[in-house]
Amino acid sequence: MEVNGKDDLKAPLLASPDTVTISVSPSTRDGDKKVRTVIFKIRGMECASCATSIESVLKKHNGVENVIVSSIKGQAVVRYMSDLLPAKTIKEAVEDAGFEVDEFPEQDIAVCRLRIKGMMCTSCSESIERALLMVDGVKKAIVGLALEEAKVHFDPYLINTDQIVEAVENAGFGAELISSGSDVNKVHLKIEGIHSAKDLMVIQSSLETLEGVNHVEMDLENHKVTVSYDSNITGPRSLVQYINEAGNGSNFYHASLYTPPRHRETENQQEIKMYKNQFLWSCLFSVPVFIFSMVLPMVRPYGNWLDYMVFNKLTIGMILRWGFCTPVQFVIGQRFYIGSYHALRRKSANMDVLVALGTNAAYFYSVYVMIKALTSDKFEGQDSFETSAMLISFILLGKYLEVMAKGKTSDALAKLTELAPDTAYLVTLGNDGNAISETEISTQLLQRNDIIKIVPGAKVPVDGIVISGQSHVNESMITGEAMPIAKRPGDKVIGGTVNENGCLLVKATHVGPETALSQIVQLVEAAQLARAPVQKLADQISKFFVPTVVLVAFLTWLGWFITGEAGIYPKSWIPKDMDAFELALQFGISVLVVACPCALGLATPTAVMVATGKGASQGVLIKGGDALEKAHKVKTVVFDKTGTLTLGKPVVVSAVLFSKFSMEEFCNVTIAAEVNSEHPIAKAVVEHSKKLSQKYGSQTELFTEVKEFEVHTGAGVSGKVGERSVLVGNRRLMRTFNVPIGLEVEDHISETERLARTCVLVAIDEKIAGAFAVTDPVKPEAERVISFLRSMDITSIMVTGDNQATATAIARQVGIEKVFAETDPSGKADKIKELQKKGETVAMVGDGINDSPALAAADVGMAIGAGTDVAIEAADVVLIKNNLEDVVTAIDLSRKTISRIRLNYFWALSYNVLALPVAAGVLFPFSGIRLPPWLAGACMAASSVSVVCSSLLLQSYRKPLNANK
């Protein structure tokens, strides 16, 4: 039987029924054939003959290479050629044979990210999205204007990344692949000792056979290799060592780390340099044009020589202005022609179209004036070469300032990426646990399970667990926690944090892109790419903005020209050295260039970029513009109790017996029943019971194993310890199993709950044997947070699985008035849906463990205390610290951001609404105020810059509760 890649087709059939049964393995190529393997379940098979009949049905289809069907496991594994046979046909064939197909995998979707060059405004990003979605195989495309990136979901069996890049380039934009779905663990190496292409092929074939290596990409020209690998099996240091040992005889290879340049920073600097150079070159030509047309003619007699006529009415001034303006128009300004061409080819219009129309109108009218002056000795007219040249110069100045400002919007994210140190001290331990050797290596060469030494003042290179030493670690750069955190053996440390005063030995648990720091960066980048719903306003406006402006400009020119020629307005309105046509043309050009679609397009994404980056630097990860926008509408916050409002570290304060059992026996039975439970209260009960058991005589930790163990969500556990049936849980569990609760027990429960403690009952053989009183201290900041939320007009509600009395007592302590107690995880989600039906926007704050249904059901799910687990799928907002103050920070930051976005929109829309009439000459008849085209271009450039600078003000955001301390 053949094997598809490294995945033997037999493997899934040998797996247990509880394992994942949906799988699509990578395609392999046989010549030009694309071979895929699909694994799915089949229901209705009763014997081996059913499996045989399914195999025979599938093998009849052209394209099926191999089929294995197991009637025992109810699974099928089909190997087929995807270019000849769609997966859907396989499913239909099995169903037509009379069987039910279950858990059939959907299309295998890959994801890639592209760097996009040449986008000017929202219409550009929309054009790229349309171009990508028209390509066969592309399922989803998101283009971020401010981030200048695209995220594309595609079927890798229909299209590859090269074709996606080509589609963007065909749309008239530059594109470069940043990453693809296979880039999870990747290392770049430079190899020395290469003498021929054969050497590289030897290295490539050797690496491809190495266990754990997924993909090898060779750069033959520069002797570089890029390896994608499985970090559970191998690592970069092992790969380097393997390459170094691959040489034989006279061939010796040496591999070293190669760090590709950071594309974003590099390209941003290149773009800034490009616009700066273009602006300076344009000034070199535009300033003389400005002097020849507007300065010297007013300084007599120094400018008289410009009026010297060369032939007929053609003057030296005209020739000089034409000579200096032409390079600006066609060489420096060629980017506007290229952008206009691609936009019009896509049947859309952007800012390039407006600039090209305006400058061409001014330039070619001026050329017409020159020709008339050359051919006529009576022609009276004035050229407008300064309009074209200065307009382009001011627009380039605006773009230069804009790209500089946009580069600062991702400063917070850039600072995060630079937190990890370049090198680390790798320690080798002997059998006795003492250090044998210590080597300083690159952080990129660290592998899982490495032992790292972290000296005082050094940065932690990767995530890990402390195995030796004690210290305090400053985690403020990741979590925003100002105070250093004490670290002892068994505690987790996060890469990028700073060791304060002690020496630590840390065992690496997450390296490379798996670290918390890398995941935070990935999450924030994804958030910055996601489009906020409020962005739809700009998207809608951009569709008709440019065509409308062109129409208004034409009507402006036509209106002023006709009224001027007809003598409707007095001739005195026409400035000296102009006629009615030229005045009308200037008004029309001003309308074209004063309109600014860029400001509208930048209003939302720049604010979202700054806010998400700022939030990440303070330990608040907001997953995109959608979550940011919803959070500002929140009017109700639902809190879980344990681990959210309380510290989540329950402690047993008392144990009481209600039966003839001894304390030792009672504790042993409780330990046996609760030891398998993961609930924090159960762990506290087990820990306390062990102490009591030892106190009352037992010196061993060998306890009877529980049988028939079952967890009753939100109530407790049950099982059999020896011959006895045991229940450990709350009052609801006892009622479910019809265990009678006597008056003495009821009084004890009431007294315990009155003290804000949880009463854990233990029933042995359907009789209450005893009880534990458990307390979970309230977080010190809880009351202040609830009070601050109230001042923000936000209602706080507690939803917990604990009993009503305890929940009410805790709520009273923190200031919460509304409580839903004795609610299981699904019930929490139902309560949230009830609140939503009343029209309320609800946020749920939970620890992200048993609160996933509620977090998913809420409008905004906030996972608090996530620590290094920053990839909680159910939450919209991840609060890294276990601090309730960040709930306020998340909501307040979203409110400030949405307020800033609205201010940006107000400014951008107000600018266009006010500037267009002024440019069209509405004020000219009354006040003589006119907006020359070059000044209109300067206003347009200033509009975009002002919107970006407005968003940058979010960099100064401070946490509201910290400010009030």
Coordinates of N, CA, C and O in Angstrom, one line a residue, residues 692-769:
L692 N -5.7 16.9 57.2 CA -6.5 16.4 58.3 C -6.3 14.9 58.5 O -6.2 14.4 59.6
S693 N -6.2 14.2 57.4 CA -5.9 12.8 57.4 C -4.6 12.4 58.1 O -4.5 11.5 58.9
Q694 N -3.6 13.2 57.8 CA -2.3 13.0 58.4 C -2.3 13.4 59.9 O -1.7 12.8 60.7
K695 N -3.1 14.4 60.2 CA -3.2 14.9 61.6 C -3.9 13.9 62.5 O -3.5 13.7 63.6
Y696 N -4.9 13.1 61.9 CA -5.6 12.2 62.7 C -5.1 10.7 62.5 O -5.9 9.8 62.7
G697 N -3.9 10.6 62.1 CA -3.3 9.2 62.2 C -2.7 8.7 60.9 O -1.8 7.9 61.0
S698 N -3.3 9.0 59.7 CA -2.8 8.4 58.5 C -1.5 9.1 58.0 O -1.4 10.3 57.9
Q699 N -0.4 8.3 57.8 CA 0.9 8.8 57.4 C 1.2 8.4 55.9 O 2.2 8.7 55.4
T700 N 0.2 7.8 55.2 CA 0.4 7.4 53.8 C -0.5 8.3 52.9 O -1.5 8.8 53.3
E701 N 0.0 8.4 51.7 CA -0.8 9.1 50.7 C -1.4 8.1 49.7 O -1.8 8.5 48.6
L702 N -1.5 6.9 50.0 CA -2.1 5.9 49.1 C -3.6 5.7 49.5 O -4.0 5.3 50.6
F703 N -4.5 6.2 48.6 CA -5.9 6.2 48.9 C -6.6 5.3 47.9 O -6.2 5.0 46.8
T704 N -7.8 4.8 48.4 CA -8.6 3.9 47.5 C -9.0 4.6 46.2 O -9.4 5.8 46.2
E705 N -9.0 3.9 45.1 CA -9.3 4.4 43.8 C -10.8 4.5 43.7 O -11.5 3.6 44.0
V706 N -11.3 5.6 43.1 CA -12.7 5.7 42.9 C -13.2 5.0 41.6 O -12.4 5.0 40.6
K707 N -14.3 4.5 41.6 CA -14.9 3.8 40.4 C -16.2 4.5 40.1 O -16.8 5.2 40.9
E708 N -16.6 4.4 38.8 CA -17.8 5.0 38.3 C -17.8 6.5 38.6 O -18.9 7.1 38.9
F709 N -16.7 7.1 38.4 CA -16.5 8.6 38.7 C -17.3 9.4 37.7 O -17.2 9.1 36.5
E710 N -18.0 10.4 38.1 CA -18.8 11.2 37.2 C -18.8 12.6 37.7 O -19.0 12.9 38.9
V711 N -18.6 13.6 36.8 CA -18.7 15.0 37.2 C -20.1 15.5 36.8 O -20.6 15.3 35.7
H712 N -20.7 16.1 37.8 CA -22.1 16.8 37.6 C -21.8 18.3 37.5 O -21.6 18.9 38.5
T713 N -21.8 18.8 36.3 CA -21.4 20.2 36.1 C -22.3 21.2 36.9 O -23.5 21.1 36.9
G714 N -21.6 22.0 37.7 CA -22.2 23.0 38.5 C -22.8 22.4 39.8 O -23.4 23.2 40.6
A715 N -22.5 21.1 40.1 CA -23.1 20.5 41.3 C -22.1 19.8 42.1 O -22.0 19.9 43.4
G716 N -21.2 19.0 41.5 CA -20.2 18.2 42.2 C -19.8 16.9 41.5 O -19.9 16.9 40.3
V717 N -19.4 15.9 42.3 CA -18.9 14.7 41.7 C -19.6 13.5 42.4 O -20.0 13.6 43.6
S718 N -19.6 12.3 41.7 CA -20.1 11.1 42.4 C -19.2 10.0 42.0 O -18.5 10.0 41.0
G719 N -19.3 8.9 42.7 CA -18.5 7.7 42.4 C -18.6 6.7 43.5 O -19.4 6.8 44.5
K720 N -17.9 5.6 43.3 CA -17.9 4.5 44.3 C -16.5 4.3 44.9 O -15.5 4.2 44.1
V721 N -16.4 4.4 46.2 CA -15.1 4.2 46.9 C -15.2 2.9 47.6 O -15.9 2.9 48.7
G722 N -14.5 1.9 47.1 CA -14.7 0.6 47.7 C -16.2 0.1 47.4 O -16.6 0.1 46.3
E723 N -16.9 -0.2 48.5 CA -18.3 -0.6 48.3 C -19.3 0.5 48.6 O -20.5 0.3 48.6
R724 N -18.8 1.7 48.9 CA -19.6 2.8 49.3 C -19.8 3.8 48.1 O -18.9 4.1 47.4
S725 N -21.1 4.2 48.0 CA -21.4 5.3 47.0 C -21.1 6.6 47.7 O -21.6 6.9 48.8
V726 N -20.4 7.5 47.0 CA -20.0 8.8 47.6 C -20.5 9.9 46.7 O -20.3 9.9 45.5
L727 N -21.0 11.0 47.3 CA -21.3 12.2 46.6 C -20.6 13.4 47.3 O -20.6 13.4 48.6
V728 N -19.9 14.2 46.5 CA -19.3 15.4 47.1 C -19.7 16.6 46.2 O -19.4 16.6 45.0
G729 N -20.4 17.5 46.9 CA -20.9 18.7 46.1 C -21.8 19.6 46.9 O -21.8 19.5 48.1
N730 N -22.7 20.3 46.2 CA -23.5 21.3 46.9 C -24.9 20.7 47.1 O -25.2 19.5 46.9
R731 N -25.8 21.5 47.6 CA -27.2 21.1 48.0 C -27.9 20.5 46.8 O -28.7 19.5 46.9
R732 N -27.7 21.1 45.6 CA -28.4 20.6 44.4 C -28.0 19.2 44.1 O -28.9 18.4 43.6
L733 N -26.8 18.8 44.3 CA -26.3 17.5 44.0 C -27.1 16.5 44.9 O -27.5 15.4 44.5
M734 N -27.2 16.9 46.2 CA -27.8 16.0 47.2 C -29.3 15.8 46.8 O -29.8 14.7 46.9
R735 N -29.9 16.9 46.4 CA -31.4 16.8 46.0 C -31.5 15.9 44.7 O -32.5 15.2 44.6
T736 N -30.6 16.0 43.8 CA -30.7 15.2 42.6 C -30.6 13.7 42.9 O -31.3 12.9 42.3
F737 N -29.8 13.3 43.9 CA -29.7 11.9 44.3 C -30.6 11.6 45.5 O -30.4 10.5 46.1
N738 N -31.5 12.5 45.8 CA -32.5 12.2 46.9 C -31.9 11.9 48.2 O -32.3 11.1 49.0
V739 N -30.8 12.6 48.5 CA -30.2 12.5 49.8 C -30.8 13.5 50.8 O -30.9 14.7 50.6
P740 N -31.4 13.0 51.9 CA -32.1 13.8 52.9 C -31.1 14.8 53.6 O -30.0 14.4 54.0
I741 N -31.5 16.0 53.7 CA -30.7 17.0 54.4 C -31.4 17.4 55.7 O -32.5 18.0 55.7
G742 N -30.8 17.0 56.8 CA -31.5 17.2 58.1 C -31.4 18.6 58.6 O -30.7 19.5 58.0
L743 N -32.1 18.9 59.7 CA -32.2 20.3 60.2 C -30.8 20.8 60.6 O -30.4 21.9 60.4
E744 N -30.0 19.9 61.3 CA -28.7 20.3 61.7 C -27.8 20.7 60.5 O -27.1 21.7 60.6
V745 N -27.9 19.9 59.5 CA -27.1 20.2 58.3 C -27.6 21.5 57.6 O -26.8 22.4 57.2
E746 N -28.9 21.7 57.6 CA -29.5 23.0 57.0 C -29.0 24.2 57.8 O -28.6 25.2 57.1
D747 N -29.0 24.1 59.1 CA -28.5 25.2 59.9 C -27.0 25.5 59.6 O -26.6 26.7 59.5
H748 N -26.2 24.4 59.5 CA -24.8 24.6 59.2 C -24.6 25.3 57.8 O -23.8 26.2 57.7
I749 N -25.4 24.8 56.8 CA -25.3 25.4 55.5 C -25.6 26.9 55.5 O -24.9 27.7 54.9
S750 N -26.7 27.2 56.2 CA -27.2 28.6 56.3 C -26.1 29.5 56.9 O -25.8 30.6 56.4
E751 N -25.5 29.0 58.0 CA -24.5 29.8 58.7 C -23.3 30.0 57.9 O -22.7 31.1 57.8
T752 N -22.9 28.9 57.2 CA -21.7 29.0 56.3 C -21.9 30.0 55.2 O -21.0 30.8 54.9
E753 N -23.1 29.9 54.5 CA -23.4 30.8 53.4 C -23.5 32.2 53.8 O -23.2 33.2 53.1
R754 N -24.0 32.4 55.1 CA -24.1 33.8 55.6 C -22.8 34.5 55.7 O -22.6 35.7 55.6
L755 N -21.7 33.7 55.9 CA -20.4 34.2 56.1 C -19.7 34.2 54.7 O -18.4 34.4 54.7
A756 N -20.4 34.2 53.6 CA -19.9 34.2 52.3 C -18.9 33.1 52.0 O -17.9 33.2 51.3
R757 N -19.3 31.9 52.5 CA -18.5 30.7 52.3 C -19.3 29.7 51.6 O -20.5 29.7 51.7
T758 N -18.6 28.8 50.8 CA -19.3 27.7 50.1 C -19.3 26.5 51.0 O -18.2 26.1 51.5
C759 N -20.5 25.8 51.1 CA -20.6 24.6 51.9 C -20.5 23.4 50.9 O -21.4 23.2 50.1
V760 N -19.5 22.6 51.1 CA -19.3 21.4 50.3 C -19.7 20.2 51.1 O -19.1 19.9 52.2
L761 N -20.8 19.5 50.7 CA -21.4 18.4 51.5 C -20.8 17.1 51.0 O -20.5 17.0 49.8
V762 N -20.6 16.2 51.9 CA -20.1 14.8 51.5 C -21.1 13.8 52.0 O -21.4 13.8 53.2
A763 N -21.7 13.1 51.1 CA -22.7 12.0 51.4 C -22.1 10.6 51.2 O -21.5 10.4 50.1
I764 N -22.2 9.8 52.2 CA -21.7 8.4 52.0 C -22.9 7.5 52.2 O -23.6 7.5 53.2
D765 N -23.1 6.6 51.2 CA -24.3 5.7 51.2 C -25.6 6.5 51.5 O -26.4 6.1 52.4
E766 N -25.8 7.6 50.7 CA -27.0 8.4 50.7 C -27.3 9.0 52.1 O -28.5 9.3 52.4
K767 N -26.3 9.3 52.9 CA -26.4 10.0 54.1 C -25.3 11.0 54.2 O -24.2 10.8 53.9
I768 N -25.7 12.3 54.7 CA -24.7 13.3 54.8 C -23.7 12.9 55.9 O -24.1 12.7 57.1
A769 N -22.4 12.8 55.6 CA -21.4 12.4 56.5 C -20.7 13.6 57.1 O -20.2 13.5 58.2

